[in-house]
Amino acid sequence: MSKIAFLQGNEACAYGALYAGCRFFAGYPITPSTEVAEVMAKELPKVGGKFIQMEDEIGAMAAIIGASLTGVKSLTATSGPGFSLKQENLGYACITEVPCVIINVMRGGPSTGMPTGPSQSDVMQAKWGTHGDHPAICIVPASVQELFTETVRAFNLSEKYRMPVTVMPDEIVGHMRERIEIPEPGVIPLTDRTPPSVEPEEYKPYDTRFGDVPPLAAFGSEYRFHVTGLNKAEDGFPTTRAELVQQEEERQMRKIEDHIDDIVSYEEYMLDDADVAVVAFGSTARSARFAVREAREAGIKAGLFRIITYWPFPEKQIAGIAGRVKAIITPEMNLGMTFHEVMRCAAGKSTVSGIFRVDGEPINPGQILDKIKEALR
Amino acid sequence: MSFDYEKYIRPGKLPHIWCPGCGHGIVMKGLIRAMDALGMKKNNTAIVSGIGCASRLPGYIDCCTLHTTHGRAVAFATGIKMAKPEMQVLCVGGDGDGVAIGGNHFIHACRRNINITYLIMNNNIYGMTGGQFSPTTPTGAKASTTPYGNPDPPFDIAKLAIGAGATFVARGTAYHANQIEKLLVEAIRHKGFSVVEILDSCPTTYGRRNRFRSVVEMMNNLKEIAVSVQAAEHMSPEQMQGKVLTGVLYRDNRPEYVEEYQKVIEAAQDFAG
């Protein structure tokens, strides 16, 4: 029997992490994500897990990578300015290929911005925030239920592809309260990182004989290995050999590029015969859904494409929609981040127009409905 | 029988990157001898570092080793120790890494008193980037970014550690090679956050800018400024001018962090019934 609960988004996120088997949390207080830490502080010790409030955001990101290297699924949660600070060690998790999950509840920015106001303006930072080329997986849930299930999926993807995964609800989704169903343990399948199958003396932490996602041993097991943030060879030790560095960087990108269909998730609503498509995510997609329904009632063929996996971006799907509709609308709580991605994917096959809000107010259905009507004029 | 260093050295990883005359190799020797004296298990030992010359040390030692980002070693190590308390966790690094960019992580690890040993090789300079002044460069000293002499006052790492709550603080020098092993043995045995500062020498980027004509002269300087805690008891403040205390400087018993967190787990489980 699944359990019915009435939870806040951030709380659901924490319960999702626990369901996924997360047993270590390191964080730092920041609005509007603090409730994730508060639930973890309360619940983790009950199941023998560990919670630590670190001295800063950078240290929290470092601590979860250290913990994950001992084989323990690990989480941190933050918001805007904290996400900026985490970029340094997020890059470290990328290059060293250590699984971990980062929750970033999006608030207004840049800098201190609007700490209690909603925003969707960190989506580019999730991909481009840390320096250097690296793969990125970023999930943008739209409901309390989805914040639970997508946090579980984030852990699964992180373990499967041996990389950090970010889950980024906007502040509205993080703070709204809804009814959710928490499934019995085991109902949602869980993924664990692949352990090594070779003898300890043969083990290499980036052994490509096992494919693009090499098995990861745990510190403190019978396997000993070296981990560095320098460009490394298969054995984990630093190298400046040009061909090895190139190969390693390309392999890391392939982890995503060769598995796009496994990672990308989205929802389509009334899109099949649509003349106008709204592409939205998070709380904005809830307004968009309402607007699409109203448009249909007024005889306008509107549909919704809701992004769930923001990175990798659903390029193929958006390109397909652009070939079928006359117009695409991108409402978002930023100044056009998704708009430019959609423009790129549409490649001139349909018009693309945006609704951009950064005033701390949600985009309401009426605004989207007006834009739908305008787009078909 | 001679000491078998190879037991703890990774095959094929030497020679190290350190310059001729650098003291880091002497410190590494002391660390290996201490690990052997304590019978430390390689699989059960994590050595964590940040960025800089000294932070390359873990790559040479055959344990679970983690070469992290600049200044963050102690924060990574905290995650390892919390998640797997049965592991022995050591941090190594230099002065800039430890008390400049890593200063916040350093003082908070001291405050928590988590059972980690932090070995700081203090050569008073950023060596890897070519000799910029660090928070331990003496006032007036020359560095590539203090061409007219350093206007900054330096940190005393040991005092900083004591003030922040570390429960074992010791200081040695790269000249006093045998003492390094002894200090590290005591530090690693100590339950709580232990700090061992080793005064080190960087002839390449510090010595040549500061009128040390040779490596030997730098080493002799370490010999001359070091005064043991015992000897200092019989010296006047005037005699201590320009000298540095060495040996075990501070020792205290306070609850250790991971053990304290275990009590949190018990309390939470009692509460949950």
XYZ file of C-alpha atoms in Angstrom:
650
model
C 0.000 0.000 0.000
C 1.341 3.373 -0.900
C 1.157 6.083 1.721
C -0.910 9.198 1.075
C 0.596 12.401 2.418
C 0.107 16.139 2.180
C 3.582 17.540 1.708
C 5.524 20.574 0.668
C 7.627 20.154 -2.492
C 10.921 20.468 -0.650
C 9.786 17.905 1.918
C 8.752 15.512 -0.844
C 12.169 15.954 -2.388
C 13.846 14.890 0.863
C 11.542 11.867 1.185
C 12.307 10.979 -2.434
C 16.026 11.028 -1.633
C 15.497 8.749 1.368
C 13.382 6.410 -0.767
C 16.222 6.317 -3.329
C 18.598 5.116 -0.631
C 20.353 8.411 0.120
C 22.157 8.078 3.445
C 24.309 11.195 3.549
C 23.367 14.841 3.338
C 25.619 17.879 3.629
C 24.180 21.333 3.248
C 24.126 24.960 4.232
C 21.033 27.022 5.104
C 19.583 28.980 2.194
C 16.135 30.181 1.176
C 14.096 28.700 -0.491
C 15.594 25.206 -0.177
C 16.237 24.909 3.566
C 13.308 22.550 4.215
C 15.149 19.817 2.306
C 17.981 20.044 4.857
C 15.548 20.227 7.768
C 13.775 17.016 6.768
C 17.085 15.260 6.144
C 18.386 16.388 9.587
C 15.338 14.822 11.166
C 14.944 11.678 9.083
C 18.472 10.552 8.151
C 19.636 9.569 11.660
C 16.451 7.503 12.096
C 17.651 5.215 9.299
C 21.295 5.308 10.401
C 22.245 7.935 7.833
C 24.333 11.035 8.434
C 23.471 14.706 8.202
C 25.997 17.480 8.458
C 25.535 21.218 8.230
C 28.776 22.423 6.718
C 30.535 25.768 7.117
C 29.614 26.823 3.579
C 28.095 25.671 0.280
C 31.475 24.753 -1.162
C 32.225 22.484 1.789
C 28.795 20.852 1.513
C 29.410 19.944 -2.124
C 32.868 18.625 -1.201
C 31.507 16.537 1.666
C 28.890 14.758 -0.472
C 31.537 13.808 -3.034
C 33.764 12.439 -0.268
C 30.852 10.489 1.216
C 29.786 9.139 -2.167
C 33.295 7.814 -2.758
C 32.782 5.510 0.216
C 29.777 4.043 -1.628
C 27.036 6.013 0.138
C 24.374 7.778 -1.947
C 24.663 11.473 -1.136
C 22.637 14.654 -1.509
C 22.966 18.388 -1.077
C 20.361 21.107 -1.519
C 20.752 24.774 -2.250
C 19.468 27.768 -4.142
C 20.818 30.474 -6.492
C 23.872 31.955 -4.730
C 24.643 28.580 -3.187
C 24.396 26.896 -6.561
C 26.958 29.411 -7.856
C 29.316 28.444 -5.025
C 28.825 24.751 -5.684
C 29.953 25.033 -9.296
C 33.619 24.502 -8.367
C 33.111 21.094 -6.812
C 30.277 20.220 -9.178
C 32.980 20.304 -11.849
C 35.092 18.065 -9.628
C 32.240 15.530 -9.446
C 31.959 15.730 -13.255
C 35.607 15.069 -14.057
C 36.059 12.434 -11.346
C 32.687 10.844 -12.242
C 31.369 10.561 -8.707
C 27.588 10.060 -8.429
C 25.705 12.622 -6.316
C 22.492 14.632 -6.468
C 22.150 18.400 -6.093
C 18.803 20.055 -5.440
C 18.653 23.696 -6.563
C 15.382 25.410 -5.721
C 15.340 28.312 -8.157
C 14.905 31.855 -6.823
C 15.431 35.249 -8.423
C 18.930 36.371 -9.296
C 21.645 37.193 -10.104
C 23.361 37.422 -6.716
C 21.051 37.723 -3.711
C 18.252 38.689 -6.100
C 14.855 37.803 -4.715
C 15.399 35.066 -2.123
C 11.721 34.322 -1.548
C 10.535 34.854 -5.131
C 10.240 32.143 -7.771
C 12.465 31.984 -10.806
C 13.523 29.595 -13.558
C 16.737 31.370 -14.378
C 19.345 28.800 -13.317
C 18.725 26.357 -16.168
C 21.705 27.562 -18.180
C 23.942 27.497 -15.108
C 23.004 23.834 -14.633
C 24.732 23.083 -17.923
C 27.337 25.815 -18.288
C 27.980 26.883 -14.705
C 31.189 25.041 -14.007
C 34.142 25.602 -16.305
C 35.210 23.147 -18.962
C 33.304 20.651 -21.103
C 31.281 18.114 -19.187
C 28.013 16.214 -19.475
C 24.976 17.461 -17.540
C 21.672 16.002 -16.432
C 19.132 18.439 -15.026
C 15.518 17.680 -14.087
C 12.784 20.316 -13.632
C 9.747 18.882 -11.787
C 6.337 20.573 -11.825
C 4.522 19.084 -8.853
C 5.101 17.792 -5.342
C 4.535 14.228 -6.539
C 7.008 14.709 -9.340
C 9.572 16.244 -7.015
C 9.450 12.960 -5.096
C 9.617 10.602 -8.069
C 12.100 12.697 -10.047
C 14.456 12.880 -7.071
C 14.399 9.083 -7.034
C 15.089 9.091 -10.777
C 17.906 11.612 -10.281
C 19.668 9.215 -7.914
C 19.128 6.352 -10.340
C 20.556 8.326 -13.275
C 23.445 9.548 -11.156
C 24.366 5.998 -10.179
C 23.787 4.591 -13.658
C 25.874 7.180 -15.498
C 28.343 7.891 -12.663
C 27.855 11.632 -12.620
C 26.234 14.467 -10.666
C 22.552 15.115 -11.427
C 20.710 18.333 -10.560
C 17.013 18.556 -9.689
C 15.727 22.111 -10.039
C 12.192 22.960 -8.941
C 11.311 26.622 -9.073
C 10.441 28.164 -5.705
C 6.702 27.690 -6.339
C 7.067 23.925 -6.825
C 9.483 23.732 -3.890
C 7.101 25.488 -1.515
C 3.651 24.383 -2.690
C 1.771 21.756 -0.711
C -0.066 18.943 -2.473
C -1.357 15.485 -1.910
C 1.186 12.864 -2.870
C 1.422 9.104 -2.906
C 4.597 7.644 -1.472
C 4.972 4.152 -2.897
C 5.995 1.157 -0.833
C 9.724 0.530 -0.798
C 10.758 -1.373 -3.903
C 7.881 -0.218 -6.092
C 10.114 2.289 -7.869
C 13.190 0.299 -8.939
C 16.494 1.638 -7.623
C 19.799 1.679 -9.452
C 23.191 1.261 -7.793
C 26.545 2.093 -9.361
C 28.278 -0.855 -11.001
C 30.916 -2.282 -8.665
C 34.180 -3.596 -10.103
C 34.296 -7.189 -11.301
C 38.090 -7.419 -11.579
C 40.630 -8.288 -8.904
C 41.787 -5.332 -6.763
C 45.263 -5.224 -8.324
C 43.713 -5.003 -11.803
C 41.217 -2.278 -10.926
C 41.299 1.042 -12.756
C 38.671 3.656 -11.838
C 38.155 4.689 -15.476
C 38.550 1.331 -17.172
C 36.921 1.671 -20.600
C 36.988 -2.089 -21.187
C 33.665 -1.935 -19.350
C 32.168 0.693 -21.634
C 31.682 4.412 -21.288
C 30.561 4.159 -17.661
C 33.405 2.370 -15.855
C 32.690 0.496 -12.601
C 33.324 2.512 -9.430
C 34.810 0.917 -6.321
C 34.340 2.316 -2.816
C 36.992 3.817 -0.576
C 37.526 1.524 2.370
C 36.787 -1.656 0.395
C 39.449 -4.033 -0.884
C 40.037 -1.686 -3.815
C 42.558 1.132 -3.565
C 42.652 3.877 -6.149
C 43.543 7.495 -6.803
C 41.074 10.235 -7.658
C 42.152 13.634 -8.992
C 40.544 16.702 -10.535
C 43.345 16.824 -13.088
C 42.735 15.337 -16.503
C 43.390 11.696 -15.932
C 44.097 8.443 -17.691
C 42.159 5.198 -17.191
C 44.153 4.396 -14.067
C 42.981 7.604 -12.385
C 46.395 9.269 -12.359
C 47.010 12.645 -13.966
C 48.084 12.776 -17.570
C 48.869 15.504 -20.077
C 49.068 13.081 -22.983
C 46.977 14.801 -25.614
C 45.243 11.733 -27.051
C 44.294 10.379 -23.613
C 42.836 13.694 -22.451
C 40.796 14.023 -25.648
C 39.529 10.416 -25.399
C 38.530 10.770 -21.746
C 36.631 14.025 -22.290
C 34.801 12.608 -25.293
C 33.921 9.433 -23.415
C 32.355 11.460 -20.630
C 30.158 13.323 -23.110
C 29.132 10.022 -24.737
C 27.633 8.880 -21.440
C 24.826 11.347 -22.193
C 24.887 11.623 -25.960
C 24.512 7.873 -26.516
C 21.665 7.567 -24.015
C 19.506 10.605 -24.738
C 16.292 8.588 -25.011
C 16.932 6.909 -21.668
C 17.433 10.249 -19.921
C 15.084 12.692 -21.655
C 11.579 12.749 -20.237
C 8.688 15.058 -21.058
C 4.915 15.246 -21.127
C 2.728 16.081 -24.113
C -0.779 17.473 -23.662
C -3.165 17.964 -26.605
C -0.261 18.310 -28.985
C -1.283 15.861 -31.748
C -3.371 18.267 -33.837
C -2.077 21.512 -32.352
C -1.490 24.661 -34.388
C 0.278 26.326 -31.498
C 2.507 24.601 -28.950
C 3.445 25.968 -25.564
C 6.844 24.691 -24.364
C 7.124 25.144 -20.615
C 8.392 23.549 -17.410
C 7.964 23.692 -13.653
C 5.159 25.793 -12.218
C 4.907 27.723 -15.495
C 3.815 24.507 -17.228
C 0.885 24.281 -14.821
C -0.302 27.717 -15.940
C 0.337 26.686 -19.539
C -1.793 23.569 -19.170
C -4.656 25.675 -17.892
C -4.228 28.129 -20.790
C -4.185 25.310 -23.355
C -7.452 23.955 -21.978
C -9.030 27.407 -22.143
C -7.772 27.868 -25.699
C -9.291 24.542 -26.734
C -12.608 25.625 -25.210
C -12.393 28.744 -27.363
C -11.820 26.577 -30.441
C -8.069 27.149 -30.733
C -5.926 24.092 -31.337
C -3.283 24.608 -28.653
C -1.069 22.006 -27.001
C 1.592 21.753 -24.322
C 5.039 20.231 -24.387
C 6.236 20.030 -20.777
C 9.944 19.649 -20.304
C 10.832 17.303 -17.418
C 14.472 16.605 -18.304
C 15.914 20.014 -19.144
C 19.428 18.699 -19.826
C 20.014 16.968 -22.101
C 17.510 19.239 -23.877
C 14.677 17.433 -25.724
C 16.016 18.621 -29.084
C 14.521 15.884 -31.242
C 11.034 16.329 -29.783
C 11.062 20.126 -30.108
C 12.334 19.898 -33.691
C 9.452 17.495 -34.447
C 6.877 19.844 -32.951
C 8.322 22.810 -34.848
C 7.693 20.914 -38.083
C 4.024 20.354 -37.225
C 2.821 23.612 -35.624
C 2.587 27.179 -36.851
C 3.854 28.756 -33.657
C 5.673 27.868 -30.455
C 5.395 29.898 -27.252
C 7.907 29.684 -24.424
C 6.636 31.167 -21.162
C 9.361 31.129 -18.503
C 10.467 32.930 -15.355
C 13.689 34.221 -16.893
C 14.569 36.460 -19.831
C 14.575 33.851 -22.578
C 16.781 30.892 -21.732
C 14.410 28.204 -23.009
C 13.337 30.526 -25.822
C 16.837 30.431 -27.313
C 17.116 26.660 -26.952
C 13.734 26.208 -28.639
C 14.714 28.669 -31.420
C 17.809 26.563 -32.015
C 15.809 23.323 -32.206
C 12.986 24.821 -34.290
C 15.567 26.015 -36.827
C 13.089 28.303 -38.554
C 10.388 25.651 -39.060
C 7.910 27.567 -36.880
C 7.758 30.957 -35.233
C 8.903 31.095 -31.618
C 7.853 33.776 -29.161
C 8.342 34.079 -25.437
C 6.761 35.353 -22.275
C 9.511 36.331 -19.896
C 8.969 37.290 -16.273
C 11.631 38.031 -13.701
C 9.598 40.144 -11.296
C 9.058 37.383 -8.762
C 5.473 36.795 -9.892
C 4.310 33.580 -11.555
C 3.175 33.602 -15.179
C -0.587 33.232 -15.060
C -2.774 31.304 -17.528
C -4.350 34.494 -18.888
C -0.988 35.820 -20.037
C -0.302 32.585 -21.891
C -3.791 32.447 -23.402
C -3.381 35.989 -24.743
C -0.079 34.995 -26.309
C -1.633 31.881 -27.892
C -4.313 34.039 -29.530
C -1.724 36.581 -30.638
C 0.507 33.909 -32.155
C -2.250 32.675 -34.492
C -3.311 36.101 -35.613
C 67.233 -4.412 8.346
C 66.561 -1.220 6.467
C 63.117 0.325 6.387
C 60.931 -0.771 3.475
C 59.433 2.436 2.075
C 58.201 0.620 -1.021
C 55.489 -0.979 1.054
C 53.569 2.302 1.043
C 54.808 3.842 -2.218
C 52.824 3.318 -5.418
C 54.930 1.470 -7.943
C 55.860 3.536 -10.979
C 54.818 6.900 -9.535
C 58.281 8.185 -8.578
C 60.206 10.393 -9.138
C 58.025 12.989 -7.473
C 57.429 16.471 -8.884
C 59.167 18.348 -6.058
C 62.248 20.498 -6.787
C 65.716 19.652 -5.502
C 66.002 21.092 -2.000
C 62.259 21.014 -1.291
C 61.409 19.562 2.112
C 58.193 17.815 1.069
C 60.005 14.545 0.377
C 61.382 14.520 3.923
C 57.865 15.042 5.244
C 56.523 12.213 3.068
C 59.217 9.947 4.454
C 58.112 10.850 7.993
C 54.492 10.150 7.094
C 55.308 6.730 5.639
C 57.338 5.814 8.725
C 54.484 6.932 10.969
C 51.954 4.894 8.981
C 54.202 1.862 9.302
C 54.788 2.407 13.015
C 51.028 2.522 13.541
C 50.463 -0.511 11.333
C 47.980 1.446 9.225
C 46.083 -0.637 6.705
C 46.373 0.729 3.188
C 42.810 -0.215 2.217
C 41.449 1.434 5.309
C 43.365 4.698 4.974
C 42.211 7.713 2.979
C 44.672 10.510 2.229
C 43.033 13.684 0.975
C 44.680 16.813 -0.404
C 43.820 20.095 -2.101
C 45.937 21.912 -4.668
C 49.603 22.839 -4.645
C 52.981 21.120 -4.532
C 52.360 19.477 -1.151
C 48.941 18.304 -2.340
C 50.598 16.011 -4.885
C 51.764 13.782 -2.032
C 48.745 11.414 -1.969
C 49.419 10.334 -5.558
C 52.634 8.658 -4.419
C 51.138 6.712 -1.521
C 49.376 3.403 -2.048
C 46.144 4.062 -0.145
C 42.700 5.422 -1.042
C 43.811 8.834 -2.210
C 41.855 11.917 -3.183
C 43.440 14.964 -4.819
C 40.658 17.543 -4.657
C 40.088 21.246 -5.348
C 42.059 24.150 -3.892
C 41.532 24.462 -0.147
C 38.746 21.909 0.090
C 40.588 18.804 1.283
C 39.232 18.910 4.830
C 35.646 19.281 3.601
C 35.993 16.228 1.315
C 37.692 14.351 4.166
C 34.810 15.255 6.497
C 32.403 13.546 4.094
C 34.556 10.414 3.978
C 34.987 10.245 7.748
C 31.285 10.809 8.448
C 30.158 8.259 5.881
C 32.755 5.632 6.832
C 34.047 6.313 10.370
C 36.079 3.092 10.450
C 38.471 4.576 7.887
C 41.578 6.444 9.011
C 41.475 9.795 7.282
C 44.487 12.046 6.777
C 44.688 15.401 5.019
C 47.861 16.855 3.591
C 48.606 20.167 1.949
C 50.431 23.448 2.039
C 49.998 26.771 3.799
C 48.109 28.655 1.081
C 45.800 25.710 0.449
C 45.156 25.136 4.141
C 44.761 28.555 5.710
C 44.027 30.943 2.825
C 41.492 29.468 0.414
C 40.823 26.557 2.772
C 40.805 28.608 5.977
C 37.094 28.308 6.595
C 37.048 24.517 6.215
C 40.145 24.337 8.431
C 38.758 26.264 11.404
C 35.424 24.465 11.279
C 37.061 21.042 11.213
C 39.011 22.176 14.308
C 35.770 23.298 15.939
C 33.975 20.011 15.216
C 36.943 18.010 16.477
C 36.370 15.334 13.844
C 38.885 12.503 14.019
C 41.090 13.513 11.074
C 44.807 14.324 11.066
C 45.832 17.350 9.023
C 49.485 17.553 7.982
C 50.362 21.050 6.787
C 53.657 21.611 5.004
C 54.285 25.298 5.611
C 56.893 26.721 3.254
C 55.570 30.290 3.523
C 54.858 30.621 -0.192
C 52.654 29.534 -3.110
C 55.256 27.364 -4.805
C 53.331 25.743 -7.624
C 52.170 29.029 -9.120
C 55.670 30.481 -8.931
C 56.165 32.173 -5.586
C 53.313 34.464 -4.580
C 53.047 35.412 -0.894
C 50.841 33.240 1.300
C 49.116 33.907 4.645
C 52.253 32.587 6.371
C 54.822 34.638 4.443
C 56.658 36.777 7.018
C 56.054 40.533 6.917
C 58.693 42.175 4.769
C 59.589 39.029 2.812
C 59.859 39.113 -0.952
C 57.523 37.157 -3.193
C 56.530 37.594 -6.828
C 53.466 39.546 -5.681
C 55.317 41.446 -2.923
C 58.212 42.841 -4.957
C 58.743 45.639 -2.380
C 58.356 43.364 0.634
C 55.256 41.789 2.160
C 52.961 44.295 3.899
C 50.749 41.511 5.337
C 51.184 40.089 8.835
C 51.341 36.266 8.814
C 49.122 33.656 10.455
C 50.523 31.358 13.119
C 48.911 28.112 11.923
C 49.318 26.309 15.250
C 47.750 29.169 17.228
C 44.937 29.353 14.684
C 44.281 25.629 15.127
C 44.314 25.878 18.934
C 42.068 28.934 18.891
C 39.585 27.201 16.588
C 39.360 24.132 18.823
C 41.727 21.472 17.462
C 42.540 19.039 20.256
C 46.051 18.068 19.186
C 48.455 20.591 17.697
C 52.124 19.957 16.989
C 54.877 21.638 15.024
C 58.088 20.308 13.552
C 60.452 21.213 10.769
C 61.752 19.510 7.647
C 65.211 19.688 9.216
C 64.160 17.621 12.240
C 63.311 14.625 10.090
C 62.981 12.007 12.818
C 60.653 14.161 14.861
C 58.133 14.310 11.985
C 57.419 10.602 12.340
C 56.990 10.880 16.107
C 54.650 13.870 15.903
C 52.534 12.179 13.240
C 52.290 8.960 15.236
C 50.957 10.903 18.212
C 48.639 12.985 16.038
C 47.112 9.990 14.250
C 46.680 8.129 17.557
C 44.893 11.125 19.038
C 41.107 10.951 18.893
C 39.865 14.254 17.509
C 41.070 16.794 14.982
C 44.867 16.858 15.042
C 47.063 19.357 13.236
C 50.744 18.837 12.503
C 52.472 21.837 10.986
C 55.857 21.135 9.457
C 57.963 24.192 8.688
C 59.299 23.483 5.249
C 61.557 25.113 2.716
C 61.029 26.235 -0.865
C 64.442 27.233 -2.205
C 63.063 27.644 -5.723
C 60.453 30.319 -5.134
C 61.108 31.592 -1.591
C 64.774 31.076 -0.831
C 66.188 32.755 -3.894
C 64.070 35.867 -3.363
C 64.923 36.109 0.323
C 68.714 35.953 0.497
C 69.086 32.268 1.200
C 72.144 31.420 -0.842
C 71.664 27.670 -0.731
C 69.381 24.839 0.277
C 71.752 24.077 3.133
C 71.361 27.617 4.396
C 67.564 27.251 4.377
C 67.778 23.956 6.235
C 70.189 25.457 8.786
C 67.727 28.283 9.300
C 65.013 25.765 10.223
C 67.462 24.171 12.634
C 68.333 27.508 14.226
C 64.840 28.928 14.688
C 63.326 25.740 16.140
C 63.161 25.545 19.928
C 61.511 22.566 21.554
C 58.721 23.122 24.056
C 60.990 21.658 26.758
C 63.960 23.906 25.948
C 61.719 26.973 25.747
C 60.755 26.539 29.404
C 64.237 27.696 30.362
C 64.420 30.599 27.915
C 63.498 34.240 28.414
C 61.174 36.115 26.049
C 64.249 37.911 24.691
C 65.955 34.625 23.943
C 62.783 33.422 22.169
C 62.804 36.390 19.752
C 62.769 35.041 16.195
C 62.435 31.464 17.411
C 59.597 29.012 16.755
C 58.256 26.477 19.252
C 58.358 22.858 18.120
C 56.974 19.622 19.522
C 53.497 18.919 20.852
C 52.092 22.380 21.518
C 48.597 21.536 22.652
C 46.571 18.533 23.667
C 43.007 18.360 24.933
C 40.176 15.906 25.302
C 36.863 16.970 23.868
C 34.046 14.853 22.433
C 34.865 13.654 18.922
C 32.404 14.652 16.186
C 31.562 11.291 14.592
C 31.012 9.744 18.029
C 28.785 12.663 18.954
C 26.798 12.140 15.760
C 26.365 8.492 16.731
C 24.512 9.780 19.799
C 22.268 11.794 17.461
C 21.478 8.588 15.579
C 20.629 6.815 18.827
C 18.442 9.698 19.983
C 16.614 9.818 16.637
C 16.029 6.077 16.679
C 14.761 6.180 20.272
C 12.448 9.001 19.261
C 11.201 7.034 16.256
C 10.639 4.105 18.624
